[in-house]
Short mmCIF file of C-alpha atoms in Angstrom, two decimals:
data_model
loop_
_atom_site.label_atom_id
_atom_site.label_comp_id
_atom_site.label_asym_id
_atom_site.label_seq_id
_atom_site.Cartn_x
_atom_site.Cartn_y
_atom_site.Cartn_z
CA MET A 1 18.94 -32.56 15.48
CA PHE A 2 15.15 -32.48 15.23
CA LYS A 3 14.61 -36.23 14.96
CA LYS A 4 13.49 -36.55 18.59
CA TRP A 5 10.91 -33.80 18.03
CA ILE A 6 9.19 -35.46 15.05
CA GLY A 7 6.28 -36.61 17.23
CA VAL A 8 5.72 -33.06 18.49
CA LEU A 9 6.03 -31.60 15.00
CA ALA A 10 3.48 -34.13 13.73
CA SER A 11 1.01 -32.83 16.34
CA CYS A 12 1.48 -29.24 15.13
CA LYS A 13 -1.26 -27.90 12.87
CA LEU A 14 1.41 -26.63 10.48
CA PHE A 15 2.17 -30.26 9.55
CA ASP A 16 -1.44 -31.46 9.51
CA GLY A 17 -1.91 -34.16 6.85
CA ILE A 18 1.83 -34.81 6.51
CA ASP A 19 3.26 -38.06 7.89
CA SER A 20 6.37 -38.31 10.07
CA ARG A 21 8.71 -39.47 7.29
CA GLU A 22 7.65 -36.60 5.06
CA ILE A 23 8.13 -34.13 7.93
CA GLU A 24 11.75 -35.25 8.20
CA ASP A 25 12.22 -34.50 4.49
CA LEU A 26 10.55 -31.09 4.87
CA LEU A 27 12.89 -30.12 7.70
CA ASP A 28 15.77 -30.14 5.22
CA CYS A 29 13.98 -27.33 3.38
CA LEU A 30 12.58 -25.47 6.39
CA LYS A 31 15.93 -25.40 8.21
CA PRO A 32 14.48 -24.54 11.64
CA ARG A 33 16.71 -22.93 14.27
CA LEU A 34 16.61 -24.64 17.69
CA MET A 35 16.78 -22.56 20.89
CA ASN A 36 16.61 -23.74 24.52
CA TYR A 37 15.38 -21.57 27.41
CA GLY A 38 15.24 -21.83 31.20
CA LYS A 39 12.19 -21.03 33.32
CA ASN A 40 11.32 -17.29 33.23
CA ASP A 41 13.74 -16.62 30.36
CA MET A 42 12.59 -14.10 27.76
CA VAL A 43 11.93 -15.91 24.48
CA ALA A 44 10.84 -12.71 22.69
CA ILE A 45 10.41 -9.11 23.83
CA ALA A 46 7.69 -6.81 22.51
CA GLY A 47 9.13 -4.13 20.25
CA GLU A 48 12.30 -6.03 19.33
CA ARG A 49 13.00 -6.89 15.71
CA PHE A 50 12.40 -10.42 14.45
CA GLU A 51 12.22 -12.31 11.17
CA GLU A 52 11.01 -15.76 12.29
CA PHE A 53 8.01 -17.33 13.98
CA GLY A 54 8.37 -19.80 16.86
CA LEU A 55 7.12 -23.33 17.39
CA VAL A 56 7.23 -24.75 20.92
CA LEU A 57 8.85 -28.20 21.01
CA ALA A 58 8.92 -28.76 24.79
CA GLY A 59 7.72 -26.92 27.89
CA THR A 60 5.30 -24.00 27.94
CA VAL A 61 5.53 -20.29 27.17
CA ALA A 62 3.25 -17.37 28.04
CA VAL A 63 2.42 -14.72 25.46
CA THR A 64 1.95 -11.44 27.35
CA LYS A 65 1.39 -7.71 26.85
CA GLU A 66 1.42 -4.72 29.14
CA ASN A 67 -1.52 -2.33 29.31
CA ALA A 68 -1.28 1.47 29.54
CA VAL A 69 -0.52 1.42 33.29
CA GLY A 70 2.10 -1.33 33.04
CA ASP A 71 0.03 -4.29 34.23
CA ARG A 72 0.82 -7.60 32.52
CA ILE A 73 -1.99 -9.29 30.60
CA ILE A 74 -1.59 -12.93 29.54
CA ILE A 75 -2.83 -13.38 25.99
CA ASP A 76 -2.18 -17.11 25.71
CA ILE A 77 -0.32 -20.08 27.18
CA LEU A 78 1.34 -22.28 24.56
CA GLY A 79 2.67 -25.82 24.84
CA PRO A 80 4.39 -28.36 22.56
CA GLY A 81 3.20 -28.18 18.97
CA GLN A 82 1.85 -24.61 19.24
CA MET A 83 3.22 -21.53 17.48
CA PHE A 84 3.67 -17.82 18.17
CA GLY A 85 4.56 -14.79 16.05
CA GLU A 86 3.18 -16.24 12.81
CA ILE A 87 0.49 -13.57 12.32
CA ALA A 88 2.95 -10.69 12.72
CA VAL A 89 5.72 -12.20 10.63
CA PHE A 90 3.42 -12.97 7.70
CA ALA A 91 1.92 -9.48 7.97
CA GLY A 92 5.37 -8.05 7.33
CA ASN A 93 5.69 -6.57 10.82
CA ASN A 94 9.34 -6.88 11.85
CA LEU A 95 8.73 -6.09 15.53
CA TRP A 96 7.48 -8.58 18.10
CA PRO A 97 3.91 -7.51 18.97
CA ALA A 98 4.01 -9.26 22.37
CA THR A 99 6.48 -10.59 24.92
CA VAL A 100 6.94 -14.35 25.16
CA VAL A 101 8.22 -15.77 28.47
CA ALA A 102 9.27 -19.35 29.24
CA GLN A 103 6.96 -20.67 31.96
CA THR A 104 9.11 -23.78 32.24
CA ALA A 105 12.37 -24.91 30.72
CA CYS A 106 11.52 -25.16 27.04
CA ALA A 107 12.78 -25.75 23.53
CA VAL A 108 11.61 -23.63 20.59
CA ALA A 109 12.14 -24.02 16.85
CA PHE A 110 12.26 -20.77 14.87
CA MET A 111 11.45 -20.70 11.15
CA SER A 112 11.48 -18.02 8.48
CA PRO A 113 8.22 -17.28 6.62
CA ASP A 114 10.20 -17.27 3.38
CA VAL A 115 10.68 -21.04 3.56
CA ILE A 116 6.90 -21.47 3.78
CA LEU A 117 5.88 -19.05 1.02
CA GLY A 118 8.95 -19.28 -1.18
CA THR A 119 9.52 -21.65 -4.08
CA CYS A 120 10.76 -25.02 -2.87
CA LYS A 121 14.03 -25.90 -4.60
CA LYS A 122 13.44 -29.60 -4.00
CA GLN A 123 9.85 -29.41 -5.33
CA CYS A 124 8.51 -31.02 -2.12
CA ILE A 125 5.01 -32.38 -2.71
CA ASN A 126 3.92 -31.23 0.75
CA HIS A 127 5.00 -27.62 0.37
CA LYS A 128 1.53 -26.54 -0.81
CA ARG A 129 0.04 -28.31 2.22
CA LEU A 130 2.22 -26.15 4.50
CA ILE A 131 0.81 -22.98 2.94
CA ILE A 132 -2.80 -24.18 3.33
CA ASN A 133 -2.17 -25.21 6.94
CA MET A 134 -0.59 -21.85 7.75
CA LEU A 135 -3.59 -19.98 6.35
CA ARG A 136 -5.88 -22.05 8.58
CA ILE A 137 -3.68 -21.42 11.63
CA ILE A 138 -3.65 -17.66 11.09
CA SER A 139 -7.42 -17.60 10.59
CA GLY A 140 -7.90 -19.61 13.78
CA LYS A 141 -5.63 -17.26 15.74
CA ALA A 142 -7.65 -14.27 14.51
CA LEU A 143 -10.81 -15.90 15.89
CA LEU A 144 -9.11 -16.58 19.24
CA LEU A 145 -7.98 -12.95 19.50
CA ASN A 146 -11.57 -11.90 18.89
CA GLN A 147 -12.62 -14.17 21.75
CA LYS A 148 -9.99 -12.58 23.99
CA LEU A 149 -11.43 -9.16 23.19
CA GLN A 150 -14.84 -10.44 24.27
CA TYR A 151 -13.39 -11.30 27.69
CA LEU A 152 -11.84 -7.86 28.01
CA SER A 153 -15.11 -6.16 27.02
CA MET A 154 -17.03 -7.86 29.85
CA LYS A 155 -17.30 -5.51 32.83
CA SER A 156 -18.25 -8.09 35.48
CA ILE A 157 -15.63 -10.46 36.93
CA ARG A 158 -18.35 -13.09 37.31
CA ARG A 159 -19.21 -12.93 33.62
CA LYS A 160 -15.56 -13.20 32.63
CA LEU A 161 -14.95 -16.14 34.95
CA SER A 162 -18.17 -17.93 33.97
CA SER A 163 -17.38 -17.56 30.26
CA TYR A 164 -13.86 -18.88 30.78
CA LEU A 165 -15.05 -21.90 32.80
CA LEU A 166 -17.67 -22.74 30.18
CA GLU A 167 -15.03 -22.53 27.46
CA GLN A 168 -12.77 -24.95 29.38
CA HIS A 169 -15.73 -27.28 29.99
CA LYS A 170 -16.45 -27.31 26.26
CA LYS A 171 -12.79 -27.92 25.36
CA GLN A 172 -12.27 -30.75 27.86
CA GLY A 173 -15.77 -32.26 27.67
CA GLN A 174 -16.02 -32.70 31.45
CA THR A 175 -17.45 -30.84 34.43
CA THR A 176 -14.31 -31.60 36.46
CA PHE A 177 -11.02 -30.50 34.93
CA MET A 178 -7.61 -28.97 35.58
CA MET A 179 -7.27 -25.29 34.78
CA PRO A 180 -4.46 -24.54 32.29
CA LEU A 181 -3.64 -21.35 34.23
CA LYS A 182 -2.65 -20.76 37.84
CA ARG A 183 -4.75 -18.29 39.84
CA ASN A 184 -2.47 -15.29 39.25
CA GLU A 185 -2.15 -16.18 35.55
CA LEU A 186 -5.92 -16.47 35.20
CA ALA A 187 -6.32 -13.04 36.80
CA GLU A 188 -3.87 -11.61 34.28
CA PHE A 189 -5.62 -13.41 31.42
CA LEU A 190 -9.02 -11.98 32.43
CA ASN A 191 -7.46 -8.58 33.23
CA VAL A 192 -8.66 -8.52 36.86
CA THR A 193 -6.83 -8.45 40.19
CA ARG A 194 -6.08 -11.77 41.88
CA PRO A 195 -7.87 -10.88 45.17
CA SER A 196 -11.02 -9.89 43.23
CA LEU A 197 -10.90 -13.12 41.23
CA SER A 198 -10.44 -15.22 44.40
CA ARG A 199 -13.37 -13.50 46.09
CA GLU A 200 -15.63 -14.15 43.11
CA MET A 201 -14.61 -17.81 42.97
CA CYS A 202 -15.37 -18.18 46.69
CA LYS A 203 -18.78 -16.57 46.21
CA MET A 204 -19.59 -18.98 43.36
CA ARG A 205 -18.43 -21.89 45.53
CA ASN A 206 -20.66 -20.75 48.42
CA GLU A 207 -23.59 -20.52 46.00
CA GLY A 208 -23.03 -24.15 44.95
CA ILE A 209 -22.05 -23.29 41.37
CA ILE A 210 -18.45 -24.55 41.46
CA GLU A 211 -15.95 -26.33 43.66
CA PHE A 212 -12.21 -25.86 43.40
CA HIS A 213 -8.89 -26.90 44.87
CA ARG A 214 -5.84 -25.16 43.48
CA GLU A 215 -6.05 -25.64 39.67
CA SER A 216 -8.78 -28.32 39.88
CA ILE A 217 -12.32 -27.10 39.11
CA LYS A 218 -15.64 -28.92 39.37
CA ILE A 219 -18.76 -27.34 37.89
CA ARG A 220 -21.59 -28.35 40.23
CA ASP A 221 -24.40 -26.39 38.56
CA LEU A 222 -23.84 -26.08 34.80
CA ASP A 223 -27.20 -24.38 34.16
CA ALA A 224 -26.47 -21.72 36.77
CA LEU A 225 -23.05 -21.12 35.22
CA LYS A 226 -24.60 -20.71 31.77
CA SER A 227 -27.17 -18.25 33.12
CA LEU A 228 -24.35 -15.99 34.32
#
């Protein structure tokens, strides 16, 4: 069932250092549960009970939360090879901490934490590697959540936007790149209104700092962006 997803699984940090043939053997122990979703389907709903974490095999999902007044905030956008729910499930929390929505048609593999931490009946040599990889993933997610809090703590839209653009520039290594989020999604991610975000982007364009067309961004003045 999962043979066609081996390439995606190999790209997942959970299987870092494990080759494709060994991943196939591990799947017999992990026994993942495959689920398919259509665009805008609810993959997980905050507050509902759960006992597994998810791994995206195809498509993209958005991890979201609602603030006190009911506005949706996008926490993250996940694609093939990325996971969600692993921090909560390993913390022993049996309720989804956030809502996960399919942005496109997608396939998700769900796995129990017990098969990661439990004793492997087949004595798989890569089982210890899974545990080490999961610890690294959870630590990395904690750092990303801290970064998200930094965005939310910034009062100025310009500071939030500048920080986000610099982060994307660093990730992609170019001054011209495609944004991973659409305009309304970026507004939700930065916790600002879309009209306010659009106005700020237009101001920065008029000042010669950036250029943009839809999701394409070009940083024209990197020093000016850093100074913001």
